Amino acid sequence: MELTQSLHRAVQINPEGLAIVYGERRRSWRQFGDAVARAAAMLRAAGVVAETKVAIVSANSERFVECLYAVPWVGGVLVPINFRLQIDEIAYIVEHADVEVVLFEEAFAPVVDELRRRSPRLRTCFVMDVAQSALDGAVDYGAAAANAPPCGDEQRGGDDLAAIFYTGGTTGVPKGVMITHDNLFQFLLTFLVSERIDSTLVHLHVVPMFHLSCIGVLMTTAVAGTHVILPKFEPEEALRAIHEHRVTHCLSVPLMFERMAFHPDVGRYDLSSLRMLGYGASPMPPRILEEARLRFPALQFAQGYGMTEAPGPVYLGPEYHTREAVEAGRARAAGRSVPTCHIRVVDADDREVARGTVGEIVIRGPVVMKGYWKNPQLTAQALRGGWMHTGDAGYMDEDGFVYVTDRIKDMIISGGENVYSTEVEAVVARHPDVVQCAVIGVPSDRWGEAVHAIVVTRPGASVTKEQLTDFCRERLAGYKCPRSIEIRDEPLPVTAAGKLLKAKLREPFWAGRARKI
């Protein structure tokens, strides 16, 4: 299958249906398909051919969605850029990926100017949102695409490279994950089958499109639904969009949804249209599920577990988010393997462990990446034995539900005992005054590592460290309880995908010292 196939189908089956809502802009599927074909012709005229790497430096936008199809239409390879990275990291990605063309929003003109200075291979820059850029020599995307006659689809697909997504930039040199057309299509099919969606879908895009949350784009196009696009996440803007456009589906992370559900003005908006919230990055806390039942009467939840290297191999459907399922502990699971993927939990020698035993989660199936760009050694290590080694510690129960206990590198070894930070976080998060929590290991002369909790409390809360410690002691074994607690007012640092940056939180404690993990 080719990535563009679903766009051809959307134009065929719903040509006059509403495809795009972006600010005041509205486009039908016929208009959107024509825009993609013209943008592809513009790229072809700029020398983009099969395997040419094209970077996108942009917030969510109508043209970002357009480019997700225009680049593969002409045979190129997408390189979406996390614009939140530092300039050295972005410059490394552009050079390492052999990027020749950049599509950018004017807000990032200074970044692209620096990229062009550092990377001689970078020859063409298209500004996507203004007619005249401050960047000397930048081409006006709008005018160039409008003047280009639509071109035919190169129809690359199957094992051809569709995109290189860079990951790991917060913990070391970014790794380029090679994702094929088939990888993306298999990921897409998982959502289509699991969530049973159709052309009534109205999808609100609030998570950044520069990583694999762009599956929401592919899913919406595949059923010829409607894209409602916000440049960035703001809780009240998201609530307003749900109200105004009768949004039915949204991909998010628990922290984003929490900010919507507990927004002081949430009651002003009609949210009854919202039918499904897909989420990832971490489990959905029970208190948020309970609030959702009050605020979003028709809403169901579904969790997807995976990683950039293997997106969507595990799925936890709506039936495991009911009150009964929460009380039974099912909502803590990442889910069960999807029909196309095989999941195992293995020990350090890659031998499968008994059910209920913690080991490393490994994945085999058609969603697994082609490999790491220009890094055959790391590819061989990650894909040894034909299985993608996730680096996640977890276990599988007798019914095949997978529970993620920690990142292996985040596991705390205290006094010879393994403490899984996510288990402790789940308990701390149950305290009514806690809105965010991270548990890390800090140096201890007595224990090797000690459990340390960093907590953000709700505004006006008066809970003390001693009270939080007592709360944990009532619910956890003594060796798992935090030995120290730090209460902060500011939100904890997270990645664009909503995952806690524990490496950053650990840095000041481990400066000049080495962890064993």
Coordinates of C-alpha atoms in Angstrom, one line a residue:
M1 CA 0.0 0.0 0.0
E2 CA 1.1 3.6 -0.6
L3 CA 0.5 6.4 1.9
T4 CA -1.4 8.5 -0.7
Q5 CA -4.0 5.7 -1.5
S6 CA -6.4 6.8 1.2
L7 CA -6.4 10.4 -0.1
H8 CA -7.4 9.2 -3.6
R9 CA -10.2 7.2 -2.0
A10 CA -11.4 10.2 0.1
V11 CA -11.6 12.4 -3.0
Q12 CA -13.4 9.5 -4.8
I13 CA -16.1 8.8 -2.2
N14 CA -16.7 12.2 -0.6
P15 CA -15.5 14.9 -3.0
E16 CA -17.7 17.7 -1.7
G17 CA -17.4 16.6 1.9
L18 CA -15.7 18.9 4.4
A19 CA -12.0 17.9 4.6
I20 CA -10.3 20.8 6.4
V21 CA -11.2 23.3 9.1
Y22 CA -8.3 25.6 10.0
G23 CA -9.2 29.0 11.4
E24 CA -11.5 30.6 8.9
R25 CA -10.4 28.2 6.1
R26 CA -12.6 25.4 4.8
R27 CA -11.8 22.9 2.1
S28 CA -13.6 20.0 0.5
W29 CA -11.9 16.8 -0.3
R30 CA -11.8 17.7 -4.0
Q31 CA -10.1 21.0 -3.2
F32 CA -7.7 19.3 -0.8
G33 CA -6.7 16.6 -3.3
D34 CA -6.1 19.3 -5.9
A35 CA -3.9 21.3 -3.5
V36 CA -1.8 18.2 -2.7
A37 CA -1.3 17.5 -6.4
R38 CA -0.2 21.1 -7.0
A39 CA 2.1 21.1 -4.0
A40 CA 3.6 17.9 -5.2
A41 CA 4.2 19.5 -8.6
M42 CA 5.9 22.5 -6.9
L43 CA 8.2 20.1 -5.1
R44 CA 9.0 18.2 -8.3
A45 CA 9.9 21.5 -10.0
A46 CA 12.3 22.1 -7.0
G47 CA 14.0 18.8 -7.7
V48 CA 12.3 16.5 -5.3
V49 CA 12.4 12.9 -6.6
A50 CA 12.3 9.4 -5.1
E51 CA 14.1 9.3 -1.8
T52 CA 14.7 13.1 -1.6
K53 CA 14.5 14.1 2.1
V54 CA 12.1 16.9 2.8
A55 CA 11.9 18.4 6.3
I56 CA 8.9 20.2 7.8
V57 CA 9.5 22.8 10.6
S58 CA 6.0 24.0 11.5
A59 CA 3.2 23.9 14.1
N60 CA 0.0 22.1 13.2
S61 CA -1.6 23.7 10.1
E62 CA -3.6 23.1 7.0
R63 CA -0.5 23.0 5.0
F64 CA 1.3 20.6 7.3
V65 CA -1.5 18.1 6.6
E66 CA -1.2 18.9 2.9
C67 CA 2.6 18.3 3.0
L68 CA 2.1 14.9 4.7
Y69 CA 0.6 13.8 1.4
A70 CA 2.4 16.0 -1.1
V71 CA 5.9 14.8 -0.2
P72 CA 5.1 11.0 -0.7
W73 CA 3.0 11.9 -3.7
V74 CA 6.1 13.1 -5.5
G75 CA 8.2 10.2 -4.1
G76 CA 10.0 12.1 -1.4
V77 CA 10.7 11.1 2.2
L78 CA 9.2 13.2 5.1
V79 CA 11.5 14.4 7.9
P80 CA 9.2 16.1 10.5
I81 CA 11.1 18.3 12.9
N82 CA 10.4 18.7 16.5
F83 CA 10.8 22.5 16.6
R84 CA 11.1 22.4 20.4
L85 CA 14.5 20.9 20.2
Q86 CA 17.6 23.1 20.5
I87 CA 19.2 24.4 17.3
D88 CA 22.2 22.1 17.6
E89 CA 19.8 19.1 17.7
I90 CA 17.7 20.3 14.8
A91 CA 20.8 21.1 12.7
Y92 CA 22.1 17.5 13.5
I93 CA 18.9 16.0 12.2
V94 CA 18.8 18.0 9.0
E95 CA 22.4 17.1 8.2
H96 CA 22.2 13.5 9.3
A97 CA 19.0 12.9 7.3
D98 CA 20.5 14.4 4.1
V99 CA 17.7 16.9 3.9
E100 CA 17.6 18.9 0.7
V101 CA 14.3 20.8 1.0
V102 CA 12.7 22.5 4.0
L103 CA 9.0 23.5 4.4
F104 CA 8.7 26.0 7.2
E105 CA 6.4 28.5 8.9
E106 CA 7.7 32.1 9.1
A107 CA 8.0 31.9 12.9
F108 CA 10.9 29.5 12.3
A109 CA 12.7 31.6 9.7
P110 CA 15.7 32.3 12.0
V111 CA 16.0 28.6 12.7
V112 CA 15.9 27.7 9.0
D113 CA 18.4 30.5 8.3
E114 CA 20.8 28.8 10.7
L115 CA 20.1 25.4 9.2
R116 CA 20.9 26.7 5.8
R117 CA 24.2 28.1 7.0
R118 CA 25.2 24.8 8.6
S119 CA 24.1 22.4 6.0
P120 CA 25.3 23.0 2.4
R121 CA 23.1 20.2 1.1
L122 CA 20.0 22.3 2.0
R123 CA 19.1 24.0 -1.3
T124 CA 15.5 25.1 -1.3
C125 CA 13.3 26.6 1.5
F126 CA 9.5 27.1 1.1
V127 CA 7.8 29.4 3.5
M128 CA 4.3 28.0 4.1
D129 CA 2.2 30.7 5.7
V130 CA 3.3 34.1 4.3
A131 CA 3.9 35.6 0.9
Q132 CA 7.2 37.3 1.8
S133 CA 9.6 35.8 4.3
A134 CA 12.4 37.5 6.2
L135 CA 14.5 34.6 5.1
D136 CA 16.4 35.7 2.0
G137 CA 15.7 33.5 -1.0
A138 CA 12.7 31.6 0.6
V139 CA 10.1 30.6 -1.9
D140 CA 6.4 31.5 -1.3
Y141 CA 4.7 28.1 -1.0
G142 CA 1.2 29.4 -1.7
A143 CA 2.1 31.1 -5.0
A144 CA 4.4 28.4 -6.2
A145 CA 1.8 25.7 -5.5
A146 CA -1.1 27.7 -7.0
N147 CA 0.9 28.2 -10.2
A148 CA 1.9 24.6 -10.6
P149 CA -0.3 22.3 -12.7
P150 CA -1.3 19.2 -10.7
C151 CA 1.1 16.3 -11.2
G152 CA 0.5 12.5 -11.1
D153 CA 1.1 10.4 -8.0
E154 CA 4.4 8.5 -8.0
Q155 CA 2.6 5.8 -6.0
R156 CA 5.6 4.7 -4.0
G157 CA 4.6 2.3 -1.3
G158 CA 5.2 -1.1 0.4
D159 CA 8.7 -1.2 1.8
D160 CA 9.7 2.1 0.3
L161 CA 10.7 4.7 2.9
A162 CA 7.9 7.1 3.8
A163 CA 9.4 9.1 6.7
I164 CA 12.3 9.4 9.1
F165 CA 11.1 10.3 12.6
Y166 CA 13.9 11.4 15.0
T167 CA 13.7 10.3 18.6
G168 CA 15.8 10.3 21.7
G169 CA 17.1 13.9 21.3
T170 CA 16.5 14.6 24.9
T171 CA 18.7 11.8 26.2
G172 CA 21.5 11.7 23.6
V173 CA 22.2 11.9 19.8
P174 CA 18.8 11.8 18.0
K175 CA 18.1 8.5 16.2
G176 CA 16.4 8.5 12.8
V177 CA 13.7 5.9 12.8
M178 CA 12.9 4.7 9.3
I179 CA 9.2 4.2 8.8
T180 CA 7.9 2.6 5.5
H181 CA 4.6 3.0 3.8
D182 CA 3.5 -0.4 5.0
N183 CA 4.5 0.4 8.6
L184 CA 2.1 3.4 8.5
F185 CA -0.7 1.5 6.8
Q186 CA -0.6 -1.3 9.3
F187 CA -0.6 1.3 12.1
L188 CA -3.6 2.9 10.4
L189 CA -5.5 -0.3 10.0
T190 CA -5.2 -1.0 13.7
F191 CA -7.1 2.2 14.5
L192 CA -9.6 1.7 11.7
V193 CA -10.5 -1.8 12.9
S194 CA -10.3 -1.2 16.6
E195 CA -12.3 2.0 16.7
R196 CA -14.8 1.2 13.9
I197 CA -14.8 4.7 12.5
D198 CA -16.5 6.0 9.4
S199 CA -17.0 9.3 7.4
T200 CA -18.9 10.9 10.3
L201 CA -15.6 11.3 12.0
V202 CA -14.7 14.9 12.9
H203 CA -11.1 14.8 14.3
L204 CA -9.6 17.5 16.5
H205 CA -5.8 17.7 16.0
V206 CA -4.2 19.1 19.1
V207 CA -1.0 17.0 19.5
P208 CA 2.0 18.0 17.4
M209 CA 2.0 16.5 13.9
F210 CA 5.8 16.3 13.9
H211 CA 5.7 12.8 15.5
L212 CA 3.6 9.7 15.0
S213 CA 0.5 11.3 16.4
C214 CA 0.0 12.3 12.8
I215 CA -1.7 8.9 12.6
G216 CA -4.8 11.0 13.4
V217 CA -4.3 12.7 10.1
L218 CA -4.0 9.4 8.2
M219 CA -7.0 7.9 10.0
T220 CA -9.3 10.9 9.2
T221 CA -8.3 10.9 5.6
A222 CA -8.8 7.2 5.3
V223 CA -12.5 7.5 6.1
A224 CA -13.0 10.9 4.3
G225 CA -13.9 12.5 7.6
T226 CA -13.1 16.1 8.7
H227 CA -9.8 17.5 10.0
V228 CA -10.2 20.2 12.6
I229 CA -6.8 21.7 13.2
L230 CA -5.4 23.8 16.0
P231 CA -1.9 25.1 15.7
K232 CA -1.1 24.2 19.3
F233 CA -2.9 22.9 22.4
E234 CA -4.7 25.4 24.5
P235 CA -7.4 23.8 26.7
E236 CA -10.1 26.4 26.2
E237 CA -9.4 26.6 22.4
A238 CA -9.8 22.8 22.3
L239 CA -13.1 23.0 24.2
R240 CA -14.4 25.7 21.9
A241 CA -13.4 23.7 18.8
I242 CA -15.3 20.6 20.1
H243 CA -18.4 22.8 20.8
E244 CA -18.3 24.7 17.4
H245 CA -17.4 21.9 15.0
R246 CA -19.1 19.0 16.8
V247 CA -15.9 17.1 17.1
T248 CA -16.3 13.4 17.6
H249 CA -12.7 12.1 18.0
C250 CA -9.4 13.4 19.5
L251 CA -6.0 12.0 20.1
S252 CA -4.4 13.4 23.2
V253 CA -2.3 12.6 26.2
P254 CA -3.7 12.4 29.8
L255 CA -2.2 15.7 30.8
M256 CA -3.9 17.5 27.9
F257 CA -7.3 15.9 28.6
E258 CA -7.0 16.7 32.3
R259 CA -6.5 20.4 31.5
M260 CA -9.7 20.3 29.4
A261 CA -11.8 18.3 31.8
F262 CA -10.9 20.4 34.8
H263 CA -10.9 23.8 33.0
P264 CA -12.9 26.3 35.1
D265 CA -15.1 27.2 32.1
V266 CA -15.7 23.7 30.8
G267 CA -19.4 24.0 31.7
R268 CA -19.9 26.7 29.1
Y269 CA -19.4 24.4 26.2
D270 CA -21.5 21.7 24.6
L271 CA -19.2 18.6 24.5
S272 CA -21.8 16.0 23.8
S273 CA -20.5 15.3 20.3
L274 CA -17.2 13.9 21.6
R275 CA -17.4 10.1 21.2
M276 CA -13.8 8.9 21.5
L277 CA -10.6 10.0 23.1
G278 CA -7.5 8.0 22.0
Y279 CA -4.5 8.6 24.3
G280 CA -1.0 7.3 24.9
A281 CA 2.3 8.1 26.7
S282 CA 0.9 7.1 30.1
P283 CA -2.2 5.4 31.7
M284 CA -5.3 7.6 32.2
P285 CA -5.6 8.3 36.0
P286 CA -8.9 7.1 37.5
R287 CA -9.9 10.5 38.8
I288 CA -9.8 11.9 35.2
L289 CA -11.9 9.0 34.0
E290 CA -14.4 9.8 36.7
E291 CA -14.5 13.5 35.9
A292 CA -14.9 12.6 32.2
R293 CA -18.1 10.6 32.9
L294 CA -19.6 13.8 34.3
R295 CA -18.3 16.3 31.7
F296 CA -18.4 14.2 28.5
P297 CA -21.5 11.9 28.7
A298 CA -21.0 10.1 25.4
L299 CA -17.2 9.8 25.6
Q300 CA -15.3 6.5 25.4
F301 CA -11.6 6.0 25.9
A302 CA -9.0 3.9 24.1
Q303 CA -5.3 3.7 24.8
G304 CA -2.5 2.8 22.3
Y305 CA 0.8 1.6 23.5
G306 CA 3.9 1.6 21.3
M307 CA 6.9 3.7 20.3
T308 CA 8.2 5.5 17.3
E309 CA 10.1 2.3 16.3
A310 CA 6.9 0.2 16.6
P311 CA 3.7 2.3 16.7
G312 CA 0.4 0.8 17.9
P313 CA 1.1 -2.9 18.6
V314 CA -0.9 -2.9 21.8
Y315 CA -4.5 -1.5 22.3
L316 CA -6.8 -1.1 25.3
G317 CA -10.3 -0.6 24.1
P318 CA -13.3 1.3 25.6
E319 CA -14.6 -1.7 27.4
Y320 CA -11.6 -1.6 29.7
H321 CA -12.2 2.0 30.8
T322 CA -15.5 1.5 32.5
R323 CA -16.0 2.0 36.3
E324 CA -15.9 -1.7 36.8
A325 CA -12.8 -2.2 34.7
V326 CA -11.0 0.6 36.6
E327 CA -11.9 -1.0 39.9
A328 CA -10.6 -4.4 38.6
G329 CA -7.3 -2.7 37.6
R330 CA -7.8 -3.2 33.9
A331 CA -7.4 0.5 33.1
R332 CA -3.8 0.3 34.4
A333 CA -2.9 -2.1 31.5
A334 CA -1.4 -0.9 28.3
G335 CA -3.7 -3.3 26.5
R336 CA -3.5 -6.5 24.5
S337 CA -1.6 -7.1 21.3
V338 CA -3.4 -6.2 18.1
P339 CA -4.2 -9.0 15.7
T340 CA -1.2 -8.2 13.4
C341 CA 1.5 -8.1 16.2
H342 CA 3.1 -10.5 18.6
I343 CA 4.2 -9.3 22.0
R344 CA 6.5 -11.2 24.4
V345 CA 8.1 -10.3 27.7
V346 CA 11.7 -11.6 28.0
D347 CA 14.7 -11.7 30.3
A348 CA 18.2 -10.4 29.7
D349 CA 19.0 -13.4 27.6
D350 CA 15.8 -12.9 25.4
R351 CA 14.1 -15.9 26.9
E352 CA 10.3 -15.5 27.5
V353 CA 9.5 -15.2 31.2
A354 CA 6.5 -16.6 33.0
R355 CA 3.2 -14.7 33.1
G356 CA 3.3 -12.1 35.8
T357 CA 7.1 -11.8 35.8
V358 CA 8.6 -8.5 34.9
G359 CA 11.0 -8.4 31.9
E360 CA 11.5 -6.4 28.8
I361 CA 8.6 -6.0 26.3
V362 CA 9.5 -7.0 22.8
I363 CA 7.5 -6.7 19.6
R364 CA 7.3 -8.4 16.3
G365 CA 5.0 -7.4 13.4
P366 CA 4.4 -5.2 10.4
V367 CA 4.5 -2.0 12.4
V368 CA 8.1 -2.5 13.4
M369 CA 10.5 0.0 11.8
K370 CA 12.8 -0.7 8.9
G371 CA 15.7 0.3 11.1
Y372 CA 17.7 3.3 12.3
W373 CA 18.9 5.6 9.5
K374 CA 22.7 5.3 9.0
N375 CA 23.1 3.2 12.1
P376 CA 23.2 -0.5 11.3
Q377 CA 24.9 -1.4 14.6
L378 CA 22.0 0.1 16.7
T379 CA 19.5 -1.4 14.3
A380 CA 21.0 -4.9 14.8
Q381 CA 20.9 -4.4 18.6
A382 CA 17.3 -3.1 18.7
L383 CA 16.0 -5.8 16.3
R384 CA 18.0 -8.7 17.5
G385 CA 16.4 -12.0 16.9
G386 CA 13.7 -10.4 14.8
W387 CA 12.1 -8.6 17.7
M388 CA 12.0 -4.9 18.5
H389 CA 13.4 -4.5 22.0
T390 CA 11.4 -1.6 23.5
G391 CA 13.5 -0.8 26.6
D392 CA 10.2 -0.9 28.6
A393 CA 10.0 -3.1 31.6
G394 CA 6.6 -4.8 32.1
Y395 CA 4.7 -8.1 32.5
M396 CA 1.8 -9.9 30.9
D397 CA -1.0 -11.5 32.9
E398 CA -2.8 -14.7 32.2
D399 CA -5.3 -13.0 29.9
G400 CA -2.7 -11.5 27.7
F401 CA -2.9 -7.9 29.1
V402 CA 0.4 -6.1 29.0
Y403 CA 1.3 -3.9 32.0
V404 CA 4.2 -1.4 31.6
T405 CA 6.0 -1.1 34.9
D406 CA 8.8 1.3 33.9
R407 CA 11.4 2.2 31.4
I408 CA 14.2 -0.1 32.2
K409 CA 16.5 2.9 32.6
D410 CA 14.0 4.5 35.0
M411 CA 13.8 1.5 37.3
I412 CA 15.2 2.3 40.7
I413 CA 17.4 -0.2 42.5
S414 CA 17.2 0.6 46.2
G415 CA 18.8 -1.7 48.8
G416 CA 18.9 -4.5 46.2
E417 CA 15.1 -4.2 45.5
N418 CA 13.7 -3.2 42.1
V419 CA 11.3 -0.2 42.5
Y420 CA 9.2 0.7 39.4
S421 CA 8.7 4.4 39.3
T422 CA 5.4 4.2 37.5
E423 CA 3.9 2.1 40.3
V424 CA 4.9 4.7 42.9
E425 CA 3.6 7.5 40.7
A426 CA 0.3 5.8 40.3
V427 CA -0.2 5.8 44.1
V428 CA 1.0 9.4 44.6
A429 CA -1.3 10.5 41.8
R430 CA -4.3 9.2 43.7
H431 CA -3.9 11.9 46.3
P432 CA -6.7 14.5 45.6
D433 CA -4.2 17.4 45.9
V434 CA -1.7 16.0 43.4
V435 CA -2.0 17.0 39.7
Q436 CA 1.4 15.8 38.5
C437 CA 4.1 13.5 39.9
A438 CA 7.5 12.1 38.8
V439 CA 9.4 9.4 40.8
I440 CA 13.1 9.1 40.2
G441 CA 16.1 7.4 41.8
V442 CA 18.6 9.7 43.6
P443 CA 22.0 8.8 45.0
S444 CA 22.0 7.2 48.5
D445 CA 25.1 6.1 50.4
R446 CA 23.0 3.6 52.3
W447 CA 20.7 2.2 49.7
G448 CA 22.6 2.9 46.4
E449 CA 19.5 4.7 45.2
A450 CA 16.7 6.2 47.1
V451 CA 13.1 6.8 45.9
H452 CA 12.5 10.5 45.4
A453 CA 9.1 12.0 44.4
I454 CA 8.7 15.4 42.7
V455 CA 5.1 16.6 43.0
V456 CA 3.0 19.4 41.6
T457 CA -0.1 20.1 43.7
R458 CA -3.3 21.8 42.7
P459 CA -3.6 25.6 43.3
G460 CA -4.4 26.4 46.8
A461 CA -3.6 22.9 48.2
S462 CA -2.0 22.8 51.6
V463 CA -0.8 19.1 51.6
T464 CA 2.6 18.6 53.3
K465 CA 5.4 16.3 52.4
E466 CA 4.7 14.3 55.6
Q467 CA 1.1 13.8 54.6
L468 CA 2.1 12.6 51.2
T469 CA 4.6 10.2 52.8
D470 CA 1.9 8.8 55.1
F471 CA -0.5 8.4 52.2
C472 CA 2.1 6.3 50.4
R473 CA 2.9 4.2 53.4
E474 CA -0.7 3.1 53.7
R475 CA -0.6 1.9 50.1
L476 CA 2.9 0.7 49.3
A477 CA 5.6 -1.6 50.7
G478 CA 8.1 0.3 52.8
Y479 CA 11.0 0.0 50.4
K480 CA 8.8 1.5 47.6
C481 CA 7.8 4.6 49.5
P482 CA 9.5 7.9 48.7
R483 CA 12.4 8.6 51.0
S484 CA 12.1 12.3 50.0
I485 CA 9.5 14.4 48.4
E486 CA 9.8 17.7 46.7
I487 CA 6.7 19.9 46.1
R488 CA 6.8 22.3 43.1
D489 CA 4.4 24.9 41.7
E490 CA 5.5 24.7 38.1
P491 CA 4.5 21.9 35.7
L492 CA 7.1 19.2 35.3
P493 CA 9.0 19.0 32.0
V494 CA 7.5 16.7 29.4
T495 CA 8.3 15.7 25.8
A496 CA 6.1 16.8 22.9
A497 CA 4.3 13.4 23.3
G498 CA 3.5 14.2 27.0
K499 CA 6.1 11.9 28.5
L500 CA 7.9 13.0 31.6
L501 CA 11.5 14.0 31.0
K502 CA 12.9 12.0 33.9
A503 CA 16.5 12.2 32.6
K504 CA 16.3 16.0 33.0
L505 CA 14.8 15.7 36.5
R506 CA 17.6 13.3 37.5
E507 CA 20.5 15.5 36.1
P508 CA 21.0 17.7 39.1
F509 CA 21.1 14.8 41.5
W510 CA 23.6 12.7 39.5
A511 CA 26.0 15.4 38.3
G512 CA 29.4 13.9 38.4
R513 CA 28.1 10.4 39.4
A514 CA 27.2 7.4 37.2
R515 CA 24.0 5.4 37.5
K516 CA 24.2 1.6 37.1
I517 CA 21.1 1.7 34.8

